[in-house]
mmCIF file with all atom_site columns, C-alpha atoms in Angstrom:
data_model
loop_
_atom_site.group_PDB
_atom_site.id
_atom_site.type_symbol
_atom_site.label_atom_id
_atom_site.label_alt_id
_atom_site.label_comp_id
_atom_site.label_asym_id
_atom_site.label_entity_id
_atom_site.label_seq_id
_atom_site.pdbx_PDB_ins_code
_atom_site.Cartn_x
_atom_site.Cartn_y
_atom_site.Cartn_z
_atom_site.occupancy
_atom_site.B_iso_or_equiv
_atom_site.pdbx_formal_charge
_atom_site.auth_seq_id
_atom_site.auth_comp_id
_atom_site.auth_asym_id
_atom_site.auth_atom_id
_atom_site.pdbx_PDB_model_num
ATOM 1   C CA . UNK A 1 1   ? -18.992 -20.776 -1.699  1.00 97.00 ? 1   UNK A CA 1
ATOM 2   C CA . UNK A 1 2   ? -19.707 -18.617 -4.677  1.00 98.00 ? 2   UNK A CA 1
ATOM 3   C CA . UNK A 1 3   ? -17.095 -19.615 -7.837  1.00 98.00 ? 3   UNK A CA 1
ATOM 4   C CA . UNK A 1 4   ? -16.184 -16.571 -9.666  1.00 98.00 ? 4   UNK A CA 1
ATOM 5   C CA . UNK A 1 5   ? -15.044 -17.939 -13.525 1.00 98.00 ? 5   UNK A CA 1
ATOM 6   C CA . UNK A 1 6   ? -13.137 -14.970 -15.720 1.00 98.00 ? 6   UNK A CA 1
ATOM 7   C CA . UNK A 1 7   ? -12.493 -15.355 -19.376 1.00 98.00 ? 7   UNK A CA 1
ATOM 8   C CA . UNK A 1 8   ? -10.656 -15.420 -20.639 1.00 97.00 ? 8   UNK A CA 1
ATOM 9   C CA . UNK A 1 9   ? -7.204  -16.195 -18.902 1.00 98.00 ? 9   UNK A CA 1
ATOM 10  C CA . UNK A 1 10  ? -5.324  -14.155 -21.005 1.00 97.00 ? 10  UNK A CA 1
ATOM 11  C CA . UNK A 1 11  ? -5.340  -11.694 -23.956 1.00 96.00 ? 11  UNK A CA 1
ATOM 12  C CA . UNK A 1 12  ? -3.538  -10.039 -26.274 1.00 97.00 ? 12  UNK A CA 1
ATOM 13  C CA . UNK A 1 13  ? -4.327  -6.754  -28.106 1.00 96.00 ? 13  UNK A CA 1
ATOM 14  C CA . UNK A 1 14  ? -2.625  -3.675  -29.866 1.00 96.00 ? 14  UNK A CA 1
ATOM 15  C CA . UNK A 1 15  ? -2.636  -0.312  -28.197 1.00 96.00 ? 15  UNK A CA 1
ATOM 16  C CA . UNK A 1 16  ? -5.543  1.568   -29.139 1.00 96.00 ? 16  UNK A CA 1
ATOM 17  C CA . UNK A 1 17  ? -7.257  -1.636  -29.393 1.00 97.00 ? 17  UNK A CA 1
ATOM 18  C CA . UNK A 1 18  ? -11.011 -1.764  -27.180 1.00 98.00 ? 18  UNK A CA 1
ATOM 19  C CA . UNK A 1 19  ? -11.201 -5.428  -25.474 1.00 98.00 ? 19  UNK A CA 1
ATOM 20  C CA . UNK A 1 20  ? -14.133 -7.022  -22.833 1.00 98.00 ? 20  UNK A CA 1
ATOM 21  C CA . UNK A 1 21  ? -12.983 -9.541  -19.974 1.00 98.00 ? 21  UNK A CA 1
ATOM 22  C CA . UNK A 1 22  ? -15.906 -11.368 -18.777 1.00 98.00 ? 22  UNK A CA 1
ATOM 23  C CA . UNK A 1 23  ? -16.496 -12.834 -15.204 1.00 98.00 ? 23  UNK A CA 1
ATOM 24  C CA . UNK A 1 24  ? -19.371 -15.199 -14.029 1.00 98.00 ? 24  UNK A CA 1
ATOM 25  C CA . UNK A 1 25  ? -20.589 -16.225 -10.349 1.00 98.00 ? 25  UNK A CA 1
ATOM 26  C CA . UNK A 1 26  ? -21.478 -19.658 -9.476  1.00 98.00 ? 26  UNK A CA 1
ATOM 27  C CA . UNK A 1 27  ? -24.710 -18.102 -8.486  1.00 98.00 ? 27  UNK A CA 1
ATOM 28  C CA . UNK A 1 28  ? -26.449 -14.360 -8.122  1.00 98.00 ? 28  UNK A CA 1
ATOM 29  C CA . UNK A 1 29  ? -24.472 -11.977 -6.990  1.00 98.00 ? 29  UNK A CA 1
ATOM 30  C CA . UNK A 1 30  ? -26.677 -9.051  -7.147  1.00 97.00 ? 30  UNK A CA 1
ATOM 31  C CA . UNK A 1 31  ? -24.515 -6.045  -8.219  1.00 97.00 ? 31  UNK A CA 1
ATOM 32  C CA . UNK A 1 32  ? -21.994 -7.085  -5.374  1.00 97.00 ? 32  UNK A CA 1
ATOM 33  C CA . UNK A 1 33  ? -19.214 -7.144  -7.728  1.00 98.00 ? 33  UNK A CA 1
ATOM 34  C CA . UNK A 1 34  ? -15.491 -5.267  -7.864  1.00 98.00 ? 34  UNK A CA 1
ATOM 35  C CA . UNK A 1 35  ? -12.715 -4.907  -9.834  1.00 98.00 ? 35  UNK A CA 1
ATOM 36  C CA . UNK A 1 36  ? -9.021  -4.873  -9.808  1.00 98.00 ? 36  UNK A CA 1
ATOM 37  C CA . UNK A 1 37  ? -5.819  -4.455  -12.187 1.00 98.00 ? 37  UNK A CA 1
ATOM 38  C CA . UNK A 1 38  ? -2.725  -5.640  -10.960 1.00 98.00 ? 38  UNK A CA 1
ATOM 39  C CA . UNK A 1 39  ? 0.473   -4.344  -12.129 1.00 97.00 ? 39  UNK A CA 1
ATOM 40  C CA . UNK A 1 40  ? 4.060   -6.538  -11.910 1.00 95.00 ? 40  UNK A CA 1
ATOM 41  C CA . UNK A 1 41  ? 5.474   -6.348  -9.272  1.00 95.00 ? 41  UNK A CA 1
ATOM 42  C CA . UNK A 1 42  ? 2.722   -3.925  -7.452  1.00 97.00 ? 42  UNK A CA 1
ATOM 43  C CA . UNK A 1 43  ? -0.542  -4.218  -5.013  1.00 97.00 ? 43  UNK A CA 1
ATOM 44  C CA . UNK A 1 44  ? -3.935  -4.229  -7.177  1.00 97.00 ? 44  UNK A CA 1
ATOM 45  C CA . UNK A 1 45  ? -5.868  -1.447  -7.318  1.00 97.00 ? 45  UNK A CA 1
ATOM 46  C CA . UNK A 1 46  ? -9.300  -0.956  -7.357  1.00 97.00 ? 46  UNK A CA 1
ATOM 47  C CA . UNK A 1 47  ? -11.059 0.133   -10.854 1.00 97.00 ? 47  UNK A CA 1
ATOM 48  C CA . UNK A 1 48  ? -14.963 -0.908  -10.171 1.00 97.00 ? 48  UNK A CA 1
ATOM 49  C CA . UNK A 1 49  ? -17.347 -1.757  -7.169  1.00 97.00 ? 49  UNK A CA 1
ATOM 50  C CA . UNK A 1 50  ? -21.102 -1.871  -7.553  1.00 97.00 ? 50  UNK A CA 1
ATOM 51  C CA . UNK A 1 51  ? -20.432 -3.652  -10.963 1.00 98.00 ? 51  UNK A CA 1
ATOM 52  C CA . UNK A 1 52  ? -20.190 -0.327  -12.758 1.00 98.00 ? 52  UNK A CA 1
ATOM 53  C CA . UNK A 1 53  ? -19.373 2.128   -10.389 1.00 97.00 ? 53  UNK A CA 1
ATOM 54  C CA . UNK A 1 54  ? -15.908 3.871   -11.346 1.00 97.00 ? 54  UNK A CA 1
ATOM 55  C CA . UNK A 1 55  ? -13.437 4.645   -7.864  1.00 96.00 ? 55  UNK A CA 1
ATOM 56  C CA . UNK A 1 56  ? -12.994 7.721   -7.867  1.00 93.00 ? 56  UNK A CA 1
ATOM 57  C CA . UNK A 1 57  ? -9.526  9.032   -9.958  1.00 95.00 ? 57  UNK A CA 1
ATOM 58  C CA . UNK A 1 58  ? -10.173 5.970   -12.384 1.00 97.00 ? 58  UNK A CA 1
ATOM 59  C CA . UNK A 1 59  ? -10.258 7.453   -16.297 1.00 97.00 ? 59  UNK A CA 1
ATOM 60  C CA . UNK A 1 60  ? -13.707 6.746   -17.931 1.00 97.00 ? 60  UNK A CA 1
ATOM 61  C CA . UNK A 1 61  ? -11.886 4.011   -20.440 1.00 97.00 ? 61  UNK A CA 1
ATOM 62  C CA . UNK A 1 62  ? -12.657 1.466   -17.883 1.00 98.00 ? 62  UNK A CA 1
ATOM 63  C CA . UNK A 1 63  ? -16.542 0.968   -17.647 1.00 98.00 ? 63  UNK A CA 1
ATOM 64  C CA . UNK A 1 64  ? -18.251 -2.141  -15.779 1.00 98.00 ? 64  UNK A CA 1
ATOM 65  C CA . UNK A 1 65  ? -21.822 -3.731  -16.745 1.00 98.00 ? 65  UNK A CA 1
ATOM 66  C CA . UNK A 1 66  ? -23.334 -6.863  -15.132 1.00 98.00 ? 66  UNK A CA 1
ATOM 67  C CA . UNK A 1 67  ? -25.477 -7.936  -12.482 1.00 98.00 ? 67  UNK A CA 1
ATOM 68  C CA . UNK A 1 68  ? -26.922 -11.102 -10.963 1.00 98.00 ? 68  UNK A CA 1
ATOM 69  C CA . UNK A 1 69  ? -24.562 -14.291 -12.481 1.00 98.00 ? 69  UNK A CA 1
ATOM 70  C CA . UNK A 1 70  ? -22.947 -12.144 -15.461 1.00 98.00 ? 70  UNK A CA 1
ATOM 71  C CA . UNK A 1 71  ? -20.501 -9.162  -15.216 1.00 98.00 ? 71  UNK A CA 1
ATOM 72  C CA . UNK A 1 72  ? -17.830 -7.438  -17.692 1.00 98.00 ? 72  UNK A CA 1
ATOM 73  C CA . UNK A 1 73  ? -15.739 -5.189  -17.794 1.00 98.00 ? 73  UNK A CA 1
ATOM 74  C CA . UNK A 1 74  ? -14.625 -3.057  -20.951 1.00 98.00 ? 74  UNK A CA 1
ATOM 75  C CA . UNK A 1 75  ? -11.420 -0.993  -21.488 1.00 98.00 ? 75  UNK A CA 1
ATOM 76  C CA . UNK A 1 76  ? -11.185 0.822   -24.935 1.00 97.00 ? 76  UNK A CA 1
ATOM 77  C CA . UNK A 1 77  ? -8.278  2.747   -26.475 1.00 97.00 ? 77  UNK A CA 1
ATOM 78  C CA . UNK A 1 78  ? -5.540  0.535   -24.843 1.00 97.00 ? 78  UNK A CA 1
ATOM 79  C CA . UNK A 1 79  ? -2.306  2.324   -23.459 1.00 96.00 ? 79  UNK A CA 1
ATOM 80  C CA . UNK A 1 80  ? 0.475   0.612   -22.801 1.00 95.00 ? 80  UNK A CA 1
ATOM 81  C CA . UNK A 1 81  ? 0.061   1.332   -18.960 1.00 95.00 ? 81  UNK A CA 1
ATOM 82  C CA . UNK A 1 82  ? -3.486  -0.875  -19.267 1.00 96.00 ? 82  UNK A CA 1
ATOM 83  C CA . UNK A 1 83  ? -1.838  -3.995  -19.863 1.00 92.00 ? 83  UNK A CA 1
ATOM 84  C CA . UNK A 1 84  ? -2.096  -5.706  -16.630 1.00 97.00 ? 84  UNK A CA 1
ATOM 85  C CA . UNK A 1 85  ? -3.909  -8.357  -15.321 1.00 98.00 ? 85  UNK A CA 1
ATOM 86  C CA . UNK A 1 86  ? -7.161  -7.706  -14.065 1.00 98.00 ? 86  UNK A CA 1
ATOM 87  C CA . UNK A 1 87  ? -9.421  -9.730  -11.161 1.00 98.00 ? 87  UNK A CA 1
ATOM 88  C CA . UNK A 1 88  ? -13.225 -10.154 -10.638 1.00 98.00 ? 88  UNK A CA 1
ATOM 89  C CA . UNK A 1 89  ? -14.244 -10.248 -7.384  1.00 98.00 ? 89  UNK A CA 1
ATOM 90  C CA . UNK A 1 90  ? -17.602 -10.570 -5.171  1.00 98.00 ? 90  UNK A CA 1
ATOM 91  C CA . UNK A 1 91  ? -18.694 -9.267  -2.088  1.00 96.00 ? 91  UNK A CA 1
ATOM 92  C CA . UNK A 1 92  ? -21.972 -10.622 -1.859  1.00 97.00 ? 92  UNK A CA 1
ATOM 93  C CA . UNK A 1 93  ? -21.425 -13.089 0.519   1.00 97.00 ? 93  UNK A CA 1
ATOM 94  C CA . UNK A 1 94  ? -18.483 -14.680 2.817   1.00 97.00 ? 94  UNK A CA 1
ATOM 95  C CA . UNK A 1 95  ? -16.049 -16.018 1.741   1.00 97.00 ? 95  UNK A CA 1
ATOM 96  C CA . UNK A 1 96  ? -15.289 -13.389 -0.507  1.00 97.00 ? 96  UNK A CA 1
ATOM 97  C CA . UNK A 1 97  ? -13.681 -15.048 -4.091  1.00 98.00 ? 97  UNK A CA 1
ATOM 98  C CA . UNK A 1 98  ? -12.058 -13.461 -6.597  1.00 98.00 ? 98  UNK A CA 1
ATOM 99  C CA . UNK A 1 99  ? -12.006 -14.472 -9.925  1.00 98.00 ? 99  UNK A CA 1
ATOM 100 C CA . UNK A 1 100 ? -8.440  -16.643 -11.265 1.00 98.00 ? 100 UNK A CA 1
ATOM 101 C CA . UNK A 1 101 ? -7.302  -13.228 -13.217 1.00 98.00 ? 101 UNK A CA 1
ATOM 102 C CA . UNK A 1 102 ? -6.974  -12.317 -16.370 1.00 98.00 ? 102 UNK A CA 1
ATOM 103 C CA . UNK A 1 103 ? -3.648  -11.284 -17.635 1.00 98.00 ? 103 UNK A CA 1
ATOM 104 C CA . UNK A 1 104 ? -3.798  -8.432  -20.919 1.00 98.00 ? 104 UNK A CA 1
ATOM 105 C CA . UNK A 1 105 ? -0.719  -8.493  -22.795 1.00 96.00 ? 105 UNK A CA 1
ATOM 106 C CA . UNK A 1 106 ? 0.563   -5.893  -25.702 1.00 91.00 ? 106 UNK A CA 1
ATOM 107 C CA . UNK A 1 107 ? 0.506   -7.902  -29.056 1.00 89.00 ? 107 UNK A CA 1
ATOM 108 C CA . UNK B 2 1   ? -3.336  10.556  1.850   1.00 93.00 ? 1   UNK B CA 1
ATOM 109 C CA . UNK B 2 2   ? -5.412  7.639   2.237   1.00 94.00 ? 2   UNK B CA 1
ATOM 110 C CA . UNK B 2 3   ? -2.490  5.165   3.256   1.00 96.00 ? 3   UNK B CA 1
ATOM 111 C CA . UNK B 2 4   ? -2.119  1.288   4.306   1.00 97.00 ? 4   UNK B CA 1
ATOM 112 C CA . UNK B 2 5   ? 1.352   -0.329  5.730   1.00 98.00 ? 5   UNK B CA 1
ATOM 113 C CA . UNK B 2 6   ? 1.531   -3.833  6.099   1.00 98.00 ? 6   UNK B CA 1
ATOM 114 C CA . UNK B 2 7   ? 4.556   -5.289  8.526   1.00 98.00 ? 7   UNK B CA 1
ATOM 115 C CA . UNK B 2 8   ? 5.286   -8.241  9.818   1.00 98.00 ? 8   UNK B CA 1
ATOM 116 C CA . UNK B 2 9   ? 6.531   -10.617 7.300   1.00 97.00 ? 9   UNK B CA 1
ATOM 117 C CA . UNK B 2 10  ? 9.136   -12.961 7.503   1.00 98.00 ? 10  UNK B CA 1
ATOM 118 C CA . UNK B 2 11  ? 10.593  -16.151 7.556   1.00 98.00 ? 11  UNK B CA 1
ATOM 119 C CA . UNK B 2 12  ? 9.485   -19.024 9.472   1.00 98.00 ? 12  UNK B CA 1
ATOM 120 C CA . UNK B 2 13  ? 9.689   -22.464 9.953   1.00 98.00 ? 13  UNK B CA 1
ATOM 121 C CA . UNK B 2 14  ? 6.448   -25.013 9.452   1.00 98.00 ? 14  UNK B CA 1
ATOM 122 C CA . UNK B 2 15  ? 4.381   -25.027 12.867  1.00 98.00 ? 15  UNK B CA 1
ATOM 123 C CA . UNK B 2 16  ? 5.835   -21.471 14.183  1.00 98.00 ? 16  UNK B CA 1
ATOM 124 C CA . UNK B 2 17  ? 3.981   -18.224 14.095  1.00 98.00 ? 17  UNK B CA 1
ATOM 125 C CA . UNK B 2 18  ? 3.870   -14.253 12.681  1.00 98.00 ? 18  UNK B CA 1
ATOM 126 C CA . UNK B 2 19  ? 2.026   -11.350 13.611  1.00 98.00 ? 19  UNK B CA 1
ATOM 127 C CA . UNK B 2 20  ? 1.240   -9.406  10.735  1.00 98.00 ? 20  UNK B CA 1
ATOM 128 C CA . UNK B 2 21  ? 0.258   -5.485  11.351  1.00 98.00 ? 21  UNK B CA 1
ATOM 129 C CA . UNK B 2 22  ? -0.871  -2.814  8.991   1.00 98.00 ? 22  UNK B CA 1
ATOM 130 C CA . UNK B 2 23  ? -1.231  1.010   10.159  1.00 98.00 ? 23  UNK B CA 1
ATOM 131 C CA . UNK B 2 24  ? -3.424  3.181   8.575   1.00 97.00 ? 24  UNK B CA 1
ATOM 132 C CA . UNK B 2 25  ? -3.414  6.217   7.523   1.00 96.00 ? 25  UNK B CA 1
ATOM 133 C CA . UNK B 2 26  ? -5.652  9.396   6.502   1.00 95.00 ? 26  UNK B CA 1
ATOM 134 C CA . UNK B 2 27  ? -8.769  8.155   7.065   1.00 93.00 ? 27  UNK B CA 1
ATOM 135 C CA . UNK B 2 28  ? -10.813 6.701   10.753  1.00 92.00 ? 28  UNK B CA 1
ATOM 136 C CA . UNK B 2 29  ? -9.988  3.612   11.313  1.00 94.00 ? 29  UNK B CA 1
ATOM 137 C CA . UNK B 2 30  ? -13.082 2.752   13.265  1.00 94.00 ? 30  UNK B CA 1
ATOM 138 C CA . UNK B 2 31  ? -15.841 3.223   10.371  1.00 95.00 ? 31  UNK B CA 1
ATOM 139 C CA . UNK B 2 32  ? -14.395 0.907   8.147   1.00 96.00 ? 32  UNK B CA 1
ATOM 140 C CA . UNK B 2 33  ? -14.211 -3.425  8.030   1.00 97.00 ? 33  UNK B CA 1
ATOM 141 C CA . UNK B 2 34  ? -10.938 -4.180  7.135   1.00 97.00 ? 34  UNK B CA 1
ATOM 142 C CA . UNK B 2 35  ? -9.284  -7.254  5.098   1.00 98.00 ? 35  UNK B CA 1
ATOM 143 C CA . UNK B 2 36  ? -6.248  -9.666  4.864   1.00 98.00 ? 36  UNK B CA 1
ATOM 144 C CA . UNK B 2 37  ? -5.874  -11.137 1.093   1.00 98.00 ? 37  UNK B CA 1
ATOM 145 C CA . UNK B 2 38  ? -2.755  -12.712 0.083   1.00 98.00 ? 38  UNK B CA 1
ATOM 146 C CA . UNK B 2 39  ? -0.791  -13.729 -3.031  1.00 98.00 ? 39  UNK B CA 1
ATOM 147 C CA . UNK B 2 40  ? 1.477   -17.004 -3.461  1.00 98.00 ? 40  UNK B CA 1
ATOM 148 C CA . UNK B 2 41  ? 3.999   -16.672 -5.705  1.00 97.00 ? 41  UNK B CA 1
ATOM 149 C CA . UNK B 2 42  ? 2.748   -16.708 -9.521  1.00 96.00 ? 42  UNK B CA 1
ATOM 150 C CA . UNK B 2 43  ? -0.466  -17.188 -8.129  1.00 98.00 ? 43  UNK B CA 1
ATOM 151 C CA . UNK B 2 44  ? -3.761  -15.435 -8.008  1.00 98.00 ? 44  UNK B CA 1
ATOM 152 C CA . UNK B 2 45  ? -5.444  -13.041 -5.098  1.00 98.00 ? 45  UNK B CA 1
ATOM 153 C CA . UNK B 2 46  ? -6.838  -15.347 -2.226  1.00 98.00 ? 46  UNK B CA 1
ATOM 154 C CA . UNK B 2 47  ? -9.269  -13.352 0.591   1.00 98.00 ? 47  UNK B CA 1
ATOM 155 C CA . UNK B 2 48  ? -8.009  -14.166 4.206   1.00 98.00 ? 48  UNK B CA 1
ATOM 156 C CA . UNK B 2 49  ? -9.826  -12.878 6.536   1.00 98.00 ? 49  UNK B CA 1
ATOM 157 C CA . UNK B 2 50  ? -12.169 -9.760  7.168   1.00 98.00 ? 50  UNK B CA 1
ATOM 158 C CA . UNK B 2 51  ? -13.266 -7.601  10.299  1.00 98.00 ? 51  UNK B CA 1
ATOM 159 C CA . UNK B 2 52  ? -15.902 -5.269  10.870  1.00 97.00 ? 52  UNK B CA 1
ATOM 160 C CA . UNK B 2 53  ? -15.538 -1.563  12.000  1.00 96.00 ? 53  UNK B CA 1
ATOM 161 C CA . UNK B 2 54  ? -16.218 -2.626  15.759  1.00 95.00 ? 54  UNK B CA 1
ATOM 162 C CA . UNK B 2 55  ? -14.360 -6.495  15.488  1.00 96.00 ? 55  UNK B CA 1
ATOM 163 C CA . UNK B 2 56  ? -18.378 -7.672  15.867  1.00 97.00 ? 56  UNK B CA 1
ATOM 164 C CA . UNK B 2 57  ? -17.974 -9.763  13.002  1.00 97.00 ? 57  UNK B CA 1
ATOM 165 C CA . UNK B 2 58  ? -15.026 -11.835 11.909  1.00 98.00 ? 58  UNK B CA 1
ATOM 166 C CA . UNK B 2 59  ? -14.780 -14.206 8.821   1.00 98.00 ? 59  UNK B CA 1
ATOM 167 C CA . UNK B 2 60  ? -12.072 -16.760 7.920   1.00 98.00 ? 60  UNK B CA 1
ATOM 168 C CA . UNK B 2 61  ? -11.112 -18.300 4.441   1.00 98.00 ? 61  UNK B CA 1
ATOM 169 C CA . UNK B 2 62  ? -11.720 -22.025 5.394   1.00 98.00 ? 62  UNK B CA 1
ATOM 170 C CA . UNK B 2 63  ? -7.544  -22.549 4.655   1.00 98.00 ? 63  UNK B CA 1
ATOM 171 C CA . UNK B 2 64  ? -6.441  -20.297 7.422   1.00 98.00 ? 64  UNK B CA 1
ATOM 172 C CA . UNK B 2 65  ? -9.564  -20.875 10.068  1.00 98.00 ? 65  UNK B CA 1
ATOM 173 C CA . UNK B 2 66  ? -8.539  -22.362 13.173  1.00 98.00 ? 66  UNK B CA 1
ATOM 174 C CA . UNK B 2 67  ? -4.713  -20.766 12.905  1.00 98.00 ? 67  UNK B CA 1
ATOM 175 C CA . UNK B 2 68  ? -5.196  -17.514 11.632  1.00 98.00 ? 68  UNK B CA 1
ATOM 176 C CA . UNK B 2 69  ? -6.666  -14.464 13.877  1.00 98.00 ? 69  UNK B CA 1
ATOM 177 C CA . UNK B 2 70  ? -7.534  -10.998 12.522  1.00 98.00 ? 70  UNK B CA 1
ATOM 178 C CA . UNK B 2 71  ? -8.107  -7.833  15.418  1.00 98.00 ? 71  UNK B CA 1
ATOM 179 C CA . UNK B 2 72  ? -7.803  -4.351  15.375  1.00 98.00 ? 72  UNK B CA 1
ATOM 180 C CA . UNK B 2 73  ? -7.221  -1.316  17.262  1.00 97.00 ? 73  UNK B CA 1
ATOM 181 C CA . UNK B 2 74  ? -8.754  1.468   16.240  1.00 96.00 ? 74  UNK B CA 1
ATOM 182 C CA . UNK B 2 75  ? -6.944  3.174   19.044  1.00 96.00 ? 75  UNK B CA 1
ATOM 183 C CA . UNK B 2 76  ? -3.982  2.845   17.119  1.00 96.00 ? 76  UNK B CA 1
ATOM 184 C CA . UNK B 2 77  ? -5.251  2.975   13.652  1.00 96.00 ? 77  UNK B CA 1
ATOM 185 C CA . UNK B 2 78  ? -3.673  -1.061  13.433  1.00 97.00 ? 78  UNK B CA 1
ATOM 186 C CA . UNK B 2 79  ? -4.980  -3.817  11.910  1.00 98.00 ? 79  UNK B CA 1
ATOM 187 C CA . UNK B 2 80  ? -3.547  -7.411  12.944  1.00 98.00 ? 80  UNK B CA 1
ATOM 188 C CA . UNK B 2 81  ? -3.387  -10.966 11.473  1.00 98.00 ? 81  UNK B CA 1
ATOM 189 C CA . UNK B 2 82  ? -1.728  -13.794 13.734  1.00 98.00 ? 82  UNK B CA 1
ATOM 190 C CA . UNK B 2 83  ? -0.478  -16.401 12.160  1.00 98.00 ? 83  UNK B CA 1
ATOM 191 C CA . UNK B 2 84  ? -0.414  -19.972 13.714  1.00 98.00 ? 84  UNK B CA 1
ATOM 192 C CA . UNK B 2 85  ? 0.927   -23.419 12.871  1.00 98.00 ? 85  UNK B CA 1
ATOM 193 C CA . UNK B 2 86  ? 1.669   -21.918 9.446   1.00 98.00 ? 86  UNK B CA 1
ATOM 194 C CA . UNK B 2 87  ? 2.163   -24.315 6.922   1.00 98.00 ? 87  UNK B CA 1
ATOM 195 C CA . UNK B 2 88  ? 4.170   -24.228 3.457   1.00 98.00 ? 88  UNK B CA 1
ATOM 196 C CA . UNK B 2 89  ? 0.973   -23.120 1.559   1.00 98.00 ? 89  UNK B CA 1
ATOM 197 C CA . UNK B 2 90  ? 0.947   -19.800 3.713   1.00 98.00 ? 90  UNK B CA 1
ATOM 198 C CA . UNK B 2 91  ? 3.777   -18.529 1.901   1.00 98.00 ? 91  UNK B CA 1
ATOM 199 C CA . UNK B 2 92  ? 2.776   -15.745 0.179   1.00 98.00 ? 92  UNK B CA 1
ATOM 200 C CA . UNK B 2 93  ? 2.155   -11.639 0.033   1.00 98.00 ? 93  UNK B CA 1
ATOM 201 C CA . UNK B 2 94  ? -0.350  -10.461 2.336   1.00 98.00 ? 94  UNK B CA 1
ATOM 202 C CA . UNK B 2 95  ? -2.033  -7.221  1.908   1.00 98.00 ? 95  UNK B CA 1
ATOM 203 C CA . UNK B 2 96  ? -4.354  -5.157  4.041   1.00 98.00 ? 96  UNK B CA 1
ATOM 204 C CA . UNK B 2 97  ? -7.119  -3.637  2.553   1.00 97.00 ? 97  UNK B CA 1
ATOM 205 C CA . UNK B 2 98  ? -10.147 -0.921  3.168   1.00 96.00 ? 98  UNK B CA 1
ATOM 206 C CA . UNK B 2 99  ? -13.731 -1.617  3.721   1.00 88.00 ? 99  UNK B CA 1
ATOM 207 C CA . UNK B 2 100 ? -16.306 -4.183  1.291   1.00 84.00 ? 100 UNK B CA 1
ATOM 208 C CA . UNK B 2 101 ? -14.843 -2.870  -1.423  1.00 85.00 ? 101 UNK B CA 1
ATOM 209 C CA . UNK B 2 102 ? -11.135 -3.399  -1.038  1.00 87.00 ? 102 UNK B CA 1
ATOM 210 C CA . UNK B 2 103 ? -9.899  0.384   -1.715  1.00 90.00 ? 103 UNK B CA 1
ATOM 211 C CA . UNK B 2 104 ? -7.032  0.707   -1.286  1.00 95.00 ? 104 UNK B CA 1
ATOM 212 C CA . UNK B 2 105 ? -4.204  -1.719  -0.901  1.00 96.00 ? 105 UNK B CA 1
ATOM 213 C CA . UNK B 2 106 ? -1.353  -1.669  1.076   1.00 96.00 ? 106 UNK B CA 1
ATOM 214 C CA . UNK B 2 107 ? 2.327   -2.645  -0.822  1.00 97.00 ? 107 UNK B CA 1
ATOM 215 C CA . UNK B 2 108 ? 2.248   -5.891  1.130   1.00 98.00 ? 108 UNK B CA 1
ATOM 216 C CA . UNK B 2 109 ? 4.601   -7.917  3.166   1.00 98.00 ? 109 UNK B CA 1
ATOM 217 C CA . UNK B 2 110 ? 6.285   -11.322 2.195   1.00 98.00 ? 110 UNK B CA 1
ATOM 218 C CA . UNK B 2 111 ? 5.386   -14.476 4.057   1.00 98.00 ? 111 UNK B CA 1
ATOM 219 C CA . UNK B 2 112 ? 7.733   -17.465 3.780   1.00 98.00 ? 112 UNK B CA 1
ATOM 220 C CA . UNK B 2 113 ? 7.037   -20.620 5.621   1.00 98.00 ? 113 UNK B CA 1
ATOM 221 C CA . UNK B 2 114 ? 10.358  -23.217 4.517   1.00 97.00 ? 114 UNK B CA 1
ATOM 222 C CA . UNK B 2 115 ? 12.242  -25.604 6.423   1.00 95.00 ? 115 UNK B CA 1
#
């Protein structure tokens, strides 16, 4: 099974603040790569597939880069409705994993 | 309006059995894999289970294979996930979701497994 690491677990910044959350797979994952924030209390929604590909109706703030082992993902000037927590996941290969999440918080 | 409902969810004792179902909505059914991930409590996003667009190919998490069965009906624009011998560690929020890259979501529905 492919591991998918995110770092880190959690982080705080001010609004207006730019911040990077970084996943890595076990092993290469191609471009096969997606990403989700998670609201309390609601179901995630998808930002990113394709590593850097933006779903469509998702503001240009959020921008993806990676490919093979190393992927990240880049918000800049926070909102309050950003803070979230955010998952890595790949679909290279079954079993599909996600990363363990990583949760931004306002400072 | 691009739409997933999950149903299903409940309460059940160890060793008993749900059927979850999730009806879509605004799109065809029948061109897209579909997915069960789930949520414990406090806890991360765990894939379940996955389907292609014409049930060819089905994958299990290791944790649920063996007890857990995912079908369609593209008929009915339904996507299914029966639950056997559930255990404690199956309690959680299952969602439904669209195609390899998980877009969208349905709002979920609560699994409890307790004594």
């Amino acid at each position: 099974d492919i591991q998918m690491t995110q770092s880190p677990s959690s982080l705080s910044a001010s609004v207006g603040d730019r911040v990077t959350i970084t996943c890595r797979a076990s092993q290469g994952i191609s471009n096969y790569l997606a990403w989700f924030q998670q609201k309390p209390g609601k179901a995630p929604k998808s930002l990113i597939y394709a590593a850097s590909s933006l779903q469509s109706g998702v503001p240009s703030k959020f921008s993806g880069s990676g490919s093979g082992t190393d992927f990240t993902l880049t918000i800049s000037n926070l909102q309050p409705e950003d803070f979230a927590t955010y998952y890595c996941q790949q679909y290279n290969s079954y079993p599909r994993t996600f990363g363990q999440g990583t949760k931004l918080e306002i400072k | 309006e691009v739409q997933l409902v999950e149903s299903g969810g409940g309460l059940s004792k160890p060793g008993g059995s749900l059927r979850l179902s999730c009806a879509a909505s605004g799109f065809t059914l029948s061109t897209y894999s579909m997915n069960w991930v789930r949520q414990a409590p406090g806890k991360g996003l765990e894939w379940v289970s996955s389907i292609s667009s014409s049930s060819s190919y089905i994958y299990y998490a290791d944790s649920v294979k063996g007890r857990f069965t995912i079908s369609r009906d593209n008929a009915k624009n339904s996507l299914y996930l029966q639950m056997n011998s559930l255990r404690a560690e199956d309690t959680a929020l299952y969602y439904c979701t669209r195609g390899g890259l998980g877009d969208p979501w349905g709002q979920g529905t609560l699994v409890s497994v307790s004594s």
